[in-house]
Short mmCIF file of N, CA and C in Angstrom, two decimals:
data_model
loop_
_atom_site.label_atom_id
_atom_site.label_comp_id
_atom_site.label_asym_id
_atom_site.label_seq_id
_atom_site.Cartn_x
_atom_site.Cartn_y
_atom_site.Cartn_z
N UNK S 1 74.48 -81.47 35.17
CA UNK S 1 75.08 -80.72 36.25
C UNK S 1 74.05 -79.76 36.84
N UNK S 2 74.04 -79.64 38.15
CA UNK S 2 73.12 -78.73 38.83
C UNK S 2 73.53 -77.30 38.58
N UNK S 3 72.60 -76.39 38.72
CA UNK S 3 72.91 -74.98 38.55
C UNK S 3 72.50 -74.21 39.80
N UNK S 4 73.08 -73.04 39.96
CA UNK S 4 72.82 -72.20 41.12
C UNK S 4 72.51 -70.79 40.65
N UNK S 5 71.45 -70.21 41.20
CA UNK S 5 71.09 -68.83 40.92
C UNK S 5 70.97 -68.14 42.28
N UNK S 6 72.08 -67.62 42.79
CA UNK S 6 72.13 -67.04 44.12
C UNK S 6 72.85 -65.70 44.05
N UNK S 7 72.26 -64.70 44.66
CA UNK S 7 72.82 -63.36 44.69
C UNK S 7 72.89 -62.90 46.14
N UNK S 8 74.03 -62.32 46.51
CA UNK S 8 74.19 -61.71 47.83
C UNK S 8 74.66 -60.29 47.60
N UNK S 9 73.93 -59.31 48.16
CA UNK S 9 74.28 -57.90 47.97
C UNK S 9 74.24 -57.18 49.31
N UNK S 10 75.14 -56.21 49.47
CA UNK S 10 75.10 -55.27 50.59
C UNK S 10 75.23 -53.90 49.97
N UNK S 11 74.26 -53.03 50.26
CA UNK S 11 74.30 -51.70 49.67
C UNK S 11 73.30 -50.78 50.32
N UNK S 12 73.10 -49.61 49.68
CA UNK S 12 72.20 -48.59 50.20
C UNK S 12 71.06 -48.36 49.22
N UNK S 13 69.86 -48.11 49.78
CA UNK S 13 68.69 -47.86 48.95
C UNK S 13 68.80 -46.50 48.28
N UNK S 14 68.45 -46.46 46.99
CA UNK S 14 68.51 -45.22 46.23
C UNK S 14 67.24 -44.39 46.31
N UNK S 15 66.16 -44.99 46.76
CA UNK S 15 64.89 -44.27 46.91
C UNK S 15 64.01 -45.02 47.90
N UNK S 16 62.93 -44.38 48.33
CA UNK S 16 61.99 -45.03 49.23
C UNK S 16 61.31 -46.20 48.52
N UNK S 17 60.92 -47.23 49.27
CA UNK S 17 60.25 -48.38 48.67
C UNK S 17 58.90 -47.99 48.04
N UNK S 18 58.54 -48.70 46.97
CA UNK S 18 57.24 -48.55 46.33
C UNK S 18 56.50 -49.86 46.50
N UNK S 19 55.30 -49.81 47.09
CA UNK S 19 54.54 -51.02 47.37
C UNK S 19 53.24 -51.02 46.59
N UNK S 20 52.91 -52.19 46.03
CA UNK S 20 51.63 -52.39 45.35
C UNK S 20 50.92 -53.55 46.01
N UNK S 21 49.61 -53.41 46.14
CA UNK S 21 48.79 -54.49 46.68
C UNK S 21 47.86 -54.97 45.57
N UNK S 22 47.83 -56.28 45.37
CA UNK S 22 47.01 -56.87 44.33
C UNK S 22 45.62 -57.19 44.87
N UNK S 23 44.63 -57.39 43.99
CA UNK S 23 43.28 -57.73 44.46
C UNK S 23 43.25 -58.95 45.37
N UNK S 24 44.19 -59.87 45.20
CA UNK S 24 44.25 -61.07 46.04
C UNK S 24 44.73 -60.75 47.46
N UNK S 25 45.26 -59.53 47.68
CA UNK S 25 45.79 -59.14 48.97
C UNK S 25 47.30 -59.27 49.06
N UNK S 26 47.91 -59.93 48.06
CA UNK S 26 49.37 -60.06 48.04
C UNK S 26 50.01 -58.70 47.82
N UNK S 27 51.19 -58.51 48.43
CA UNK S 27 51.92 -57.25 48.28
C UNK S 27 53.26 -57.50 47.60
N UNK S 28 53.70 -56.52 46.84
CA UNK S 28 55.02 -56.51 46.21
C UNK S 28 55.63 -55.15 46.50
N UNK S 29 56.89 -55.15 46.97
CA UNK S 29 57.60 -53.91 47.24
C UNK S 29 58.86 -53.90 46.37
N UNK S 30 59.08 -52.80 45.68
CA UNK S 30 60.26 -52.63 44.83
C UNK S 30 61.15 -51.53 45.38
N UNK S 31 62.46 -51.77 45.33
CA UNK S 31 63.45 -50.76 45.71
C UNK S 31 64.62 -50.85 44.75
N UNK S 32 65.44 -49.82 44.72
CA UNK S 32 66.71 -49.87 43.99
C UNK S 32 67.83 -49.84 45.02
N UNK S 33 68.83 -50.68 44.80
CA UNK S 33 69.95 -50.81 45.72
C UNK S 33 71.23 -50.46 44.98
N UNK S 34 72.04 -49.62 45.60
CA UNK S 34 73.34 -49.24 45.02
C UNK S 34 74.44 -50.00 45.73
N UNK S 35 75.31 -50.65 44.95
CA UNK S 35 76.52 -51.25 45.48
C UNK S 35 77.69 -50.53 44.84
N UNK S 36 78.67 -50.15 45.63
CA UNK S 36 79.79 -49.35 45.13
C UNK S 36 81.11 -50.04 45.40
N UNK S 37 81.90 -50.18 44.35
CA UNK S 37 83.28 -50.69 44.47
C UNK S 37 84.22 -49.50 44.44
N UNK S 38 85.18 -49.48 45.37
CA UNK S 38 86.16 -48.39 45.42
C UNK S 38 87.54 -48.99 45.31
N UNK S 39 88.42 -48.31 44.57
CA UNK S 39 89.79 -48.76 44.40
C UNK S 39 90.67 -47.56 44.07
N UNK S 40 91.97 -47.79 44.12
CA UNK S 40 92.94 -46.76 43.78
C UNK S 40 93.58 -47.14 42.45
N UNK S 41 93.56 -46.21 41.50
CA UNK S 41 94.14 -46.43 40.17
C UNK S 41 95.65 -46.63 40.31
N UNK S 42 96.15 -47.74 39.77
CA UNK S 42 97.58 -48.05 39.90
C UNK S 42 98.45 -47.07 39.11
N UNK S 43 97.94 -46.56 38.01
CA UNK S 43 98.72 -45.64 37.16
C UNK S 43 98.84 -44.26 37.79
N UNK S 44 97.70 -43.70 38.22
CA UNK S 44 97.67 -42.31 38.68
C UNK S 44 97.63 -42.18 40.20
N UNK S 45 97.27 -43.27 40.91
CA UNK S 45 97.13 -43.19 42.36
C UNK S 45 95.82 -42.54 42.77
N UNK S 46 95.00 -42.23 41.80
CA UNK S 46 93.73 -41.54 42.03
C UNK S 46 92.68 -42.52 42.58
N UNK S 47 91.86 -42.06 43.53
CA UNK S 47 90.76 -42.87 44.06
C UNK S 47 89.67 -42.98 43.00
N UNK S 48 89.19 -44.19 42.75
CA UNK S 48 88.15 -44.43 41.75
C UNK S 48 87.02 -45.20 42.41
N UNK S 49 85.85 -45.11 41.80
CA UNK S 49 84.71 -45.90 42.27
C UNK S 49 83.74 -46.15 41.14
N UNK S 50 82.99 -47.25 41.27
CA UNK S 50 81.96 -47.60 40.31
C UNK S 50 80.73 -48.06 41.08
N UNK S 51 79.57 -47.46 40.79
CA UNK S 51 78.32 -47.82 41.45
C UNK S 51 77.45 -48.61 40.48
N UNK S 52 76.95 -49.74 40.96
CA UNK S 52 76.04 -50.58 40.19
C UNK S 52 74.67 -50.51 40.86
N UNK S 53 73.62 -50.35 40.05
CA UNK S 53 72.26 -50.27 40.58
C UNK S 53 71.52 -51.57 40.34
N UNK S 54 70.80 -52.04 41.36
CA UNK S 54 70.07 -53.31 41.30
C UNK S 54 68.61 -53.06 41.63
N UNK S 55 67.70 -53.67 40.89
CA UNK S 55 66.28 -53.62 41.20
C UNK S 55 65.96 -54.80 42.11
N UNK S 56 65.40 -54.53 43.28
CA UNK S 56 65.04 -55.58 44.22
C UNK S 56 63.52 -55.70 44.29
N UNK S 57 63.04 -56.95 44.38
CA UNK S 57 61.62 -57.23 44.49
C UNK S 57 61.39 -58.06 45.75
N UNK S 58 60.55 -57.54 46.64
CA UNK S 58 60.16 -58.24 47.87
C UNK S 58 58.71 -58.70 47.72
N UNK S 59 58.40 -59.93 48.13
CA UNK S 59 57.04 -60.44 48.06
C UNK S 59 56.54 -60.83 49.44
N UNK S 60 55.22 -60.87 49.61
CA UNK S 60 54.61 -61.38 50.85
C UNK S 60 54.99 -60.58 52.08
N UNK S 61 55.34 -61.31 53.15
CA UNK S 61 55.68 -60.69 54.43
C UNK S 61 56.92 -59.80 54.32
N UNK S 62 57.90 -60.23 53.51
CA UNK S 62 59.08 -59.39 53.31
C UNK S 62 58.72 -58.06 52.67
N UNK S 63 57.70 -58.06 51.80
CA UNK S 63 57.25 -56.81 51.17
C UNK S 63 56.70 -55.86 52.23
N UNK S 64 55.94 -56.40 53.18
CA UNK S 64 55.40 -55.58 54.28
C UNK S 64 56.52 -55.01 55.14
N UNK S 65 57.50 -55.86 55.48
CA UNK S 65 58.62 -55.41 56.32
C UNK S 65 59.43 -54.33 55.60
N UNK S 66 59.72 -54.57 54.33
CA UNK S 66 60.50 -53.60 53.55
C UNK S 66 59.77 -52.26 53.47
N UNK S 67 58.47 -52.30 53.21
CA UNK S 67 57.68 -51.07 53.10
C UNK S 67 57.65 -50.31 54.43
N UNK S 68 57.60 -51.04 55.53
CA UNK S 68 57.47 -50.40 56.84
C UNK S 68 58.79 -49.83 57.34
N UNK S 69 59.90 -50.55 57.14
CA UNK S 69 61.15 -50.17 57.79
C UNK S 69 62.21 -49.54 56.89
N UNK S 70 62.15 -49.77 55.59
CA UNK S 70 63.21 -49.26 54.73
C UNK S 70 62.90 -47.87 54.22
N UNK S 71 63.94 -47.06 54.07
CA UNK S 71 63.84 -45.72 53.53
C UNK S 71 65.07 -45.46 52.67
N UNK S 72 65.00 -44.42 51.86
CA UNK S 72 66.13 -44.03 51.03
C UNK S 72 67.36 -43.90 51.91
N UNK S 73 68.47 -44.48 51.48
CA UNK S 73 69.72 -44.43 52.24
C UNK S 73 69.92 -45.59 53.19
N UNK S 74 68.87 -46.37 53.50
CA UNK S 74 69.01 -47.52 54.39
C UNK S 74 70.04 -48.49 53.84
N UNK S 75 70.89 -49.02 54.72
CA UNK S 75 71.85 -50.03 54.29
C UNK S 75 71.28 -51.40 54.63
N UNK S 76 71.27 -52.31 53.64
CA UNK S 76 70.72 -53.63 53.85
C UNK S 76 71.61 -54.71 53.24
N UNK S 77 71.44 -55.91 53.76
CA UNK S 77 72.04 -57.14 53.22
C UNK S 77 70.88 -57.94 52.66
N UNK S 78 71.00 -58.44 51.44
CA UNK S 78 69.95 -59.27 50.86
C UNK S 78 70.55 -60.51 50.20
N UNK S 79 69.77 -61.57 50.20
CA UNK S 79 70.06 -62.78 49.44
C UNK S 79 68.86 -63.04 48.57
N UNK S 80 69.09 -63.50 47.36
CA UNK S 80 67.98 -63.78 46.47
C UNK S 80 68.46 -64.43 45.19
N UNK S 81 67.64 -64.32 44.16
CA UNK S 81 67.97 -64.91 42.86
C UNK S 81 67.66 -63.90 41.76
N UNK S 82 68.38 -64.04 40.65
CA UNK S 82 68.19 -63.15 39.50
C UNK S 82 66.99 -63.63 38.70
N UNK S 83 66.13 -62.71 38.35
CA UNK S 83 64.97 -63.01 37.49
C UNK S 83 64.93 -61.99 36.37
N UNK S 84 64.70 -62.47 35.15
CA UNK S 84 64.50 -61.58 34.02
C UNK S 84 63.04 -61.67 33.63
N UNK S 85 62.40 -60.53 33.59
CA UNK S 85 60.97 -60.45 33.33
C UNK S 85 60.74 -59.78 31.98
N UNK S 86 59.85 -60.36 31.19
CA UNK S 86 59.51 -59.79 29.89
C UNK S 86 58.15 -59.10 30.03
N UNK S 87 58.05 -57.88 29.48
CA UNK S 87 56.80 -57.13 29.55
C UNK S 87 56.66 -56.27 28.31
N UNK S 88 55.45 -55.76 28.13
CA UNK S 88 55.16 -54.95 26.94
C UNK S 88 54.97 -53.50 27.36
N UNK S 89 55.73 -52.62 26.71
CA UNK S 89 55.66 -51.19 27.01
C UNK S 89 54.40 -50.59 26.37
N UNK S 90 54.10 -49.36 26.74
CA UNK S 90 52.91 -48.68 26.19
C UNK S 90 52.99 -48.50 24.69
N UNK S 91 54.22 -48.43 24.16
CA UNK S 91 54.36 -48.28 22.70
C UNK S 91 54.27 -49.61 21.96
N UNK S 92 53.99 -50.71 22.69
CA UNK S 92 53.82 -52.01 22.07
C UNK S 92 55.10 -52.82 21.98
N UNK S 93 56.24 -52.24 22.30
CA UNK S 93 57.52 -52.93 22.23
C UNK S 93 57.70 -53.88 23.42
N UNK S 94 58.30 -55.04 23.17
CA UNK S 94 58.63 -55.95 24.26
C UNK S 94 59.88 -55.44 24.98
N UNK S 95 59.82 -55.43 26.29
CA UNK S 95 60.94 -54.98 27.11
C UNK S 95 61.31 -56.07 28.09
N UNK S 96 62.53 -55.98 28.61
CA UNK S 96 63.02 -56.94 29.59
C UNK S 96 63.56 -56.18 30.80
N UNK S 97 63.30 -56.72 31.98
CA UNK S 97 63.84 -56.16 33.22
C UNK S 97 64.52 -57.27 33.99
N UNK S 98 65.73 -57.00 34.45
CA UNK S 98 66.43 -57.96 35.30
C UNK S 98 66.32 -57.47 36.73
N UNK S 99 65.85 -58.36 37.61
CA UNK S 99 65.58 -58.00 39.00
C UNK S 99 66.16 -59.06 39.92
N UNK S 100 66.28 -58.70 41.19
CA UNK S 100 66.69 -59.64 42.23
C UNK S 100 65.45 -59.94 43.06
N UNK S 101 65.02 -61.19 43.05
CA UNK S 101 63.88 -61.60 43.88
C UNK S 101 64.46 -61.95 45.25
N UNK S 102 64.14 -61.16 46.25
CA UNK S 102 64.76 -61.25 47.57
C UNK S 102 64.11 -62.36 48.39
N UNK S 103 64.97 -63.24 48.94
CA UNK S 103 64.52 -64.31 49.84
C UNK S 103 64.84 -63.99 51.29
N UNK S 104 65.97 -63.28 51.52
CA UNK S 104 66.45 -62.96 52.87
C UNK S 104 66.86 -61.50 52.88
N UNK S 105 66.47 -60.78 53.96
CA UNK S 105 66.85 -59.37 54.09
C UNK S 105 67.24 -59.10 55.53
N UNK S 106 68.36 -58.38 55.69
CA UNK S 106 68.82 -57.96 57.01
C UNK S 106 69.12 -56.47 56.96
N UNK S 107 68.52 -55.71 57.86
CA UNK S 107 68.81 -54.29 57.93
C UNK S 107 70.15 -54.11 58.65
N UNK S 108 70.98 -53.21 58.14
CA UNK S 108 72.27 -52.92 58.74
C UNK S 108 72.27 -51.47 59.20
N UNK S 109 73.16 -51.15 60.14
CA UNK S 109 73.23 -49.77 60.61
C UNK S 109 72.03 -49.41 61.47
N UNK S 110 71.83 -48.13 61.66
CA UNK S 110 70.69 -47.67 62.46
C UNK S 110 70.14 -46.41 61.85
N UNK S 111 68.88 -46.15 62.15
CA UNK S 111 68.24 -44.93 61.67
C UNK S 111 68.36 -43.85 62.72
N UNK S 112 68.68 -42.62 62.36
CA UNK S 112 68.78 -41.54 63.33
C UNK S 112 67.46 -41.35 64.08
N UNK S 113 67.56 -41.14 65.39
CA UNK S 113 66.37 -40.88 66.18
C UNK S 113 65.60 -42.13 66.56
N UNK S 114 66.13 -43.31 66.23
CA UNK S 114 65.43 -44.54 66.56
C UNK S 114 66.10 -45.30 67.70
N UNK S 115 67.02 -44.66 68.39
CA UNK S 115 67.64 -45.28 69.55
C UNK S 115 68.77 -46.23 69.20
N UNK S 116 69.32 -46.16 68.01
CA UNK S 116 70.45 -47.01 67.65
C UNK S 116 70.03 -48.43 67.38
N UNK S 117 70.90 -49.37 67.74
CA UNK S 117 70.60 -50.77 67.48
C UNK S 117 71.02 -51.12 66.07
N UNK S 118 70.68 -52.34 65.67
CA UNK S 118 71.11 -52.80 64.36
C UNK S 118 69.97 -52.82 63.37
N UNK S 119 68.94 -52.02 63.59
CA UNK S 119 67.86 -51.93 62.61
C UNK S 119 66.96 -53.14 62.64
N UNK S 120 66.58 -53.60 63.81
CA UNK S 120 65.77 -54.81 63.93
C UNK S 120 64.33 -54.61 63.52
N UNK S 121 63.60 -55.70 63.51
CA UNK S 121 62.22 -55.67 63.07
C UNK S 121 61.24 -55.54 64.23
N UNK S 122 61.69 -55.75 65.46
CA UNK S 122 60.79 -55.66 66.59
C UNK S 122 60.26 -57.04 66.95
N UNK S 123 60.04 -57.27 68.22
CA UNK S 123 59.58 -58.58 68.68
C UNK S 123 58.20 -58.94 68.15
N UNK S 124 57.36 -57.94 67.86
CA UNK S 124 56.02 -58.24 67.39
C UNK S 124 56.05 -58.91 66.02
N UNK S 125 57.13 -58.78 65.28
CA UNK S 125 57.24 -59.43 63.97
C UNK S 125 57.87 -60.80 64.08
N UNK S 126 58.41 -61.13 65.29
CA UNK S 126 59.03 -62.43 65.47
C UNK S 126 60.41 -62.54 64.86
N UNK S 127 61.08 -61.41 64.58
CA UNK S 127 62.37 -61.46 63.92
C UNK S 127 63.51 -61.00 64.82
N UNK S 128 63.26 -60.60 66.04
CA UNK S 128 64.34 -60.12 66.88
C UNK S 128 64.13 -60.60 68.30
N UNK S 129 65.12 -60.35 69.16
CA UNK S 129 64.95 -60.65 70.57
C UNK S 129 65.54 -59.50 71.37
N UNK S 130 65.38 -59.56 72.68
CA UNK S 130 65.78 -58.44 73.53
C UNK S 130 67.28 -58.24 73.58
N UNK S 131 68.08 -59.22 73.13
CA UNK S 131 69.53 -59.08 73.21
C UNK S 131 70.11 -58.20 72.12
N UNK S 132 69.28 -57.77 71.16
CA UNK S 132 69.79 -56.96 70.07
C UNK S 132 70.13 -57.80 68.85
N UNK S 133 70.03 -59.12 68.96
CA UNK S 133 70.30 -60.01 67.82
C UNK S 133 69.11 -59.97 66.88
N UNK S 134 69.35 -59.69 65.63
CA UNK S 134 68.28 -59.65 64.65
C UNK S 134 68.55 -60.70 63.59
N UNK S 135 67.75 -61.74 63.61
CA UNK S 135 67.89 -62.76 62.58
C UNK S 135 67.37 -62.21 61.27
N UNK S 136 67.91 -62.66 60.13
CA UNK S 136 67.41 -62.16 58.85
C UNK S 136 65.97 -62.59 58.61
N UNK S 137 65.22 -61.72 58.00
CA UNK S 137 63.84 -62.06 57.64
C UNK S 137 63.89 -62.94 56.40
N UNK S 138 63.07 -63.97 56.37
CA UNK S 138 63.04 -64.89 55.24
C UNK S 138 61.64 -64.94 54.66
N UNK S 139 61.59 -65.09 53.35
CA UNK S 139 60.31 -65.26 52.68
C UNK S 139 59.83 -66.67 52.97
N UNK S 140 58.56 -66.86 53.43
CA UNK S 140 58.08 -68.20 53.71
C UNK S 140 58.05 -69.04 52.43
N UNK S 141 58.24 -70.34 52.60
CA UNK S 141 58.19 -71.25 51.46
C UNK S 141 56.79 -71.23 50.85
N UNK S 142 56.70 -71.56 49.57
CA UNK S 142 55.42 -71.56 48.87
C UNK S 142 54.46 -72.47 49.62
N UNK S 143 53.26 -71.98 49.83
CA UNK S 143 52.22 -72.75 50.50
C UNK S 143 52.34 -72.73 52.01
N UNK S 144 53.34 -72.08 52.53
CA UNK S 144 53.50 -72.00 53.98
C UNK S 144 52.50 -71.00 54.55
N UNK S 145 52.38 -71.01 55.86
CA UNK S 145 51.45 -70.10 56.53
C UNK S 145 51.85 -68.65 56.30
N UNK S 146 50.98 -67.74 56.65
CA UNK S 146 51.20 -66.33 56.39
C UNK S 146 52.31 -65.76 57.26
N UNK S 147 52.55 -66.36 58.43
CA UNK S 147 53.55 -65.81 59.34
C UNK S 147 54.68 -66.80 59.54
N UNK S 148 55.93 -66.40 59.26
CA UNK S 148 57.05 -67.32 59.45
C UNK S 148 57.31 -67.57 60.93
N UNK S 149 57.90 -68.70 61.22
CA UNK S 149 58.24 -69.03 62.61
C UNK S 149 59.34 -68.10 63.08
N UNK S 150 59.31 -67.70 64.37
CA UNK S 150 60.36 -66.81 64.87
C UNK S 150 61.73 -67.48 64.77
N UNK S 151 62.73 -66.67 64.41
CA UNK S 151 64.10 -67.17 64.34
C UNK S 151 64.70 -66.98 65.73
N UNK S 152 65.35 -68.02 66.29
CA UNK S 152 65.90 -67.92 67.63
C UNK S 152 67.30 -68.49 67.65
N UNK S 153 68.09 -67.99 68.59
CA UNK S 153 69.41 -68.54 68.83
C UNK S 153 69.25 -69.82 69.63
N UNK S 154 70.19 -70.77 69.48
CA UNK S 154 70.12 -71.96 70.33
C UNK S 154 70.40 -71.58 71.77
N UNK S 155 69.76 -72.31 72.68
CA UNK S 155 69.95 -72.04 74.10
C UNK S 155 71.37 -72.42 74.50
N UNK S 156 71.99 -71.64 75.40
CA UNK S 156 73.34 -71.98 75.83
C UNK S 156 73.33 -73.29 76.61
N UNK S 157 74.42 -74.04 76.52
CA UNK S 157 74.53 -75.30 77.24
C UNK S 157 74.59 -75.00 78.73
N UNK S 158 73.90 -75.82 79.56
CA UNK S 158 73.93 -75.56 81.00
C UNK S 158 75.33 -75.81 81.55
N UNK S 159 75.70 -75.02 82.52
CA UNK S 159 77.02 -75.17 83.13
C UNK S 159 76.86 -75.87 84.47
N UNK S 160 77.75 -76.82 84.74
CA UNK S 160 77.70 -77.53 86.02
C UNK S 160 78.25 -76.63 87.12
N UNK S 161 77.63 -76.73 88.29
CA UNK S 161 78.09 -75.95 89.44
C UNK S 161 79.41 -76.54 89.93
N UNK S 162 80.33 -75.70 90.40
CA UNK S 162 81.60 -76.23 90.90
C UNK S 162 81.37 -77.15 92.10
N UNK S 163 82.08 -78.26 92.13
CA UNK S 163 81.94 -79.23 93.22
C UNK S 163 83.10 -79.08 94.20
N UNK S 164 82.81 -79.15 95.50
CA UNK S 164 83.91 -79.09 96.47
C UNK S 164 84.73 -80.37 96.36
N UNK S 165 86.02 -80.29 96.70
CA UNK S 165 86.85 -81.51 96.64
C UNK S 165 86.32 -82.55 97.61
N UNK S 166 86.42 -83.81 97.20
CA UNK S 166 85.95 -84.91 98.05
C UNK S 166 86.92 -85.08 99.21
N UNK S 167 86.36 -85.34 100.37
CA UNK S 167 87.20 -85.57 101.55
C UNK S 167 87.68 -87.01 101.52
N UNK S 168 88.95 -87.21 101.19
CA UNK S 168 89.46 -88.57 101.06
C UNK S 168 90.38 -88.96 102.22
N UNK S 169 90.77 -87.98 102.97
CA UNK S 169 91.69 -88.27 104.05
C UNK S 169 93.14 -88.25 103.58
N UNK S 170 93.36 -88.09 102.28
CA UNK S 170 94.71 -88.09 101.74
C UNK S 170 95.16 -86.68 101.36
N UNK S 171 94.47 -85.65 101.80
CA UNK S 171 94.79 -84.28 101.42
C UNK S 171 96.23 -83.90 101.80
N UNK S 172 96.70 -84.43 102.95
CA UNK S 172 98.03 -84.05 103.37
C UNK S 172 99.11 -84.76 102.57
N UNK S 173 98.75 -85.76 101.77
CA UNK S 173 99.73 -86.49 100.96
C UNK S 173 99.97 -85.83 99.62
N UNK S 174 99.16 -84.85 99.21
CA UNK S 174 99.31 -84.21 97.91
C UNK S 174 100.71 -83.66 97.69
N UNK S 175 101.29 -83.11 98.72
CA UNK S 175 102.60 -82.49 98.59
C UNK S 175 103.71 -83.52 98.43
N UNK S 176 103.45 -84.76 98.78
CA UNK S 176 104.48 -85.81 98.72
C UNK S 176 104.53 -86.49 97.35
N UNK S 177 103.56 -86.22 96.45
CA UNK S 177 103.53 -86.89 95.16
C UNK S 177 104.43 -86.14 94.20
N UNK S 178 105.48 -86.82 93.66
CA UNK S 178 106.39 -86.14 92.73
C UNK S 178 105.76 -86.03 91.33
N UNK S 179 105.92 -84.91 90.68
CA UNK S 179 105.41 -84.71 89.33
C UNK S 179 106.51 -84.34 88.40
#
């Protein structure tokens, strides 16, 4: 049987992104994302909430976008997969970290003082257009070029111009046809 490792989250960043650049030039950006569930307790009627924290990892071009545009409090939508990483702490103990490796990211809301909008990436990045539509940024496939192809909406279907009625000579008979 096939398996699926897919995560979809919408939440707010708990801190500013941290970016590291490797000697190869590759970048990795890490952030923490808070997702909060709210409900009303059936017994007491009291409002309750639970916040879950997620470690997000952005690679490549997404790492650059995240570092440039995201800040503490930013609301984002992400798609990715769960990864558990094993590492050795300074005390020699083996440790494990569970992270979300982000494949798709969409900024939600707007930043104060930035003119509103939906938090787009700008046309120079190839992720938005002048209509305000912001396609989600995607991590390029392994071995793909450094810059992903621009995401675009399909062109609207052309509309036919209205045609005048044909002169048939029977226009005066229309009223005589029973329906």
